[in-house]
Amino acid sequence: MARNTTKLVGAAVLAPLSVLLQGLPPMFLTPWFMRIDFAAVPWVVCWIVFGWRSALLCLLISAPLVGFLGPFAGGIVGAVMKSVASVWMFIVPALFADKLRGFQNLFRRRVWLLVACASAIMARVLCTLFFNLYFALPVFFKMDYATIIAFFSNPLFQSFVSINLGMVGLERIEKSPISSSST
């Protein structure tokens, strides 16, 4: 019973930390104005320390507030998308840990840890792609599916993304210690 109380308290303590991290000013913005934040880090930490059920509880406690507080929060769409994107980062490794009979076994076997992480990222990419196309874009921007498909197949949009990714890469190369020491 004490162990369950510890897990419950752990989830309750880490949930406000997630909300606090969401409320911070944007630390990293992509050229297409997507915010990269650390609001999901407490959920993953909760999984590592207390298990996947506690991490899921932590997510459910903090997701509504994460969606409405802070810059670029996004309201109900932000709350749903943050949850949908982040849940895979602890559920998939938890499934691998269960198959390997424990969390410690997963972390001892580096190959399985890499497979679990790659699977989590793949699940995240596929799920967020689906949710972006069929939930976030239609609800947040009030776009129909034909408009969404036409927007992403537009060569101007693809050029914008390509140019900005190239500029970010060029900036990183110019700021790297390797390029500054060779000149």
CSV table of C-alpha atoms in Angstrom, one decimal, residues 33-107:
chain,number,residue,atom,x,y,z
A,33,PHE,CA,7.2,28.7,-35.4
A,34,MET,CA,6.8,25.3,-33.7
A,35,ARG,CA,7.8,25.5,-30.1
A,36,ILE,CA,10.2,22.9,-28.7
A,37,ASP,CA,9.6,22.7,-25.0
A,38,PHE,CA,10.3,20.4,-22.0
A,39,ALA,CA,6.8,20.0,-20.6
A,40,ALA,CA,6.8,16.3,-21.3
A,41,VAL,CA,10.1,15.6,-19.5
A,42,PRO,CA,8.5,15.2,-16.1
A,43,TRP,CA,6.2,12.6,-17.6
A,44,VAL,CA,9.1,10.6,-18.8
A,45,VAL,CA,10.9,11.0,-15.5
A,46,CYS,CA,7.8,9.8,-13.7
A,47,TRP,CA,7.9,6.7,-15.8
A,48,ILE,CA,11.5,6.0,-15.1
A,49,VAL,CA,11.1,6.5,-11.3
A,50,PHE,CA,7.5,5.3,-10.6
A,51,GLY,CA,6.4,3.3,-13.6
A,52,TRP,CA,4.1,3.8,-16.6
A,53,ARG,CA,0.8,4.0,-14.7
A,54,SER,CA,2.2,6.9,-12.6
A,55,ALA,CA,3.5,8.6,-15.7
A,56,LEU,CA,0.0,8.2,-17.4
A,57,LEU,CA,-1.6,9.7,-14.2
A,58,CYS,CA,0.9,12.5,-14.2
A,59,LEU,CA,0.1,13.2,-17.9
A,60,LEU,CA,-3.7,13.2,-17.2
A,61,ILE,CA,-3.3,15.6,-14.3
A,62,SER,CA,-1.2,18.1,-16.1
A,63,ALA,CA,-2.3,17.9,-19.7
A,64,PRO,CA,-5.3,20.2,-19.4
A,65,LEU,CA,-3.2,22.9,-17.8
A,66,VAL,CA,-0.3,22.4,-20.2
A,67,GLY,CA,-2.8,23.1,-23.0
A,68,PHE,CA,-4.0,26.4,-21.6
A,69,LEU,CA,-1.0,28.0,-19.8
A,70,GLY,CA,2.0,29.6,-21.2
A,71,PRO,CA,2.9,31.0,-24.6
A,72,PHE,CA,2.0,28.9,-27.6
A,73,ALA,CA,-0.1,26.6,-25.4
A,74,GLY,CA,-2.8,26.0,-28.0
A,75,GLY,CA,-5.9,25.4,-25.8
A,76,ILE,CA,-7.7,22.0,-26.1
A,77,VAL,CA,-5.8,21.2,-29.3
A,78,GLY,CA,-2.5,21.9,-27.6
A,79,ALA,CA,-3.4,19.7,-24.6
A,80,VAL,CA,-4.5,16.8,-26.8
A,81,MET,CA,-1.5,17.1,-29.2
A,82,LYS,CA,1.1,17.4,-26.4
A,83,SER,CA,-0.4,14.3,-24.8
A,84,VAL,CA,-0.7,12.3,-28.0
A,85,ALA,CA,2.9,13.2,-29.0
A,86,SER,CA,4.4,12.4,-25.6
A,87,VAL,CA,2.6,9.3,-24.3
A,88,TRP,CA,4.5,7.1,-26.8
A,89,MET,CA,7.8,8.2,-25.3
A,90,PHE,CA,7.1,6.2,-22.1
A,91,ILE,CA,4.4,3.7,-23.1
A,92,VAL,CA,6.5,2.0,-25.9
A,93,PRO,CA,9.7,1.7,-23.7
A,94,ALA,CA,7.5,0.4,-20.9
A,95,LEU,CA,6.1,-2.4,-23.2
A,96,PHE,CA,9.7,-3.3,-24.0
A,97,ALA,CA,10.7,-3.3,-20.3
A,98,ASP,CA,7.7,-5.5,-19.6
A,99,LYS,CA,8.8,-8.0,-22.3
A,100,LEU,CA,12.4,-8.0,-21.0
A,101,ARG,CA,11.1,-8.6,-17.4
A,102,GLY,CA,12.0,-5.3,-15.9
A,103,PHE,CA,13.1,-1.8,-16.4
A,104,GLN,CA,16.7,-2.6,-15.4
A,105,ASN,CA,17.0,-5.3,-18.0
A,106,LEU,CA,15.9,-2.8,-20.7
A,107,PHE,CA,18.6,-0.3,-19.6
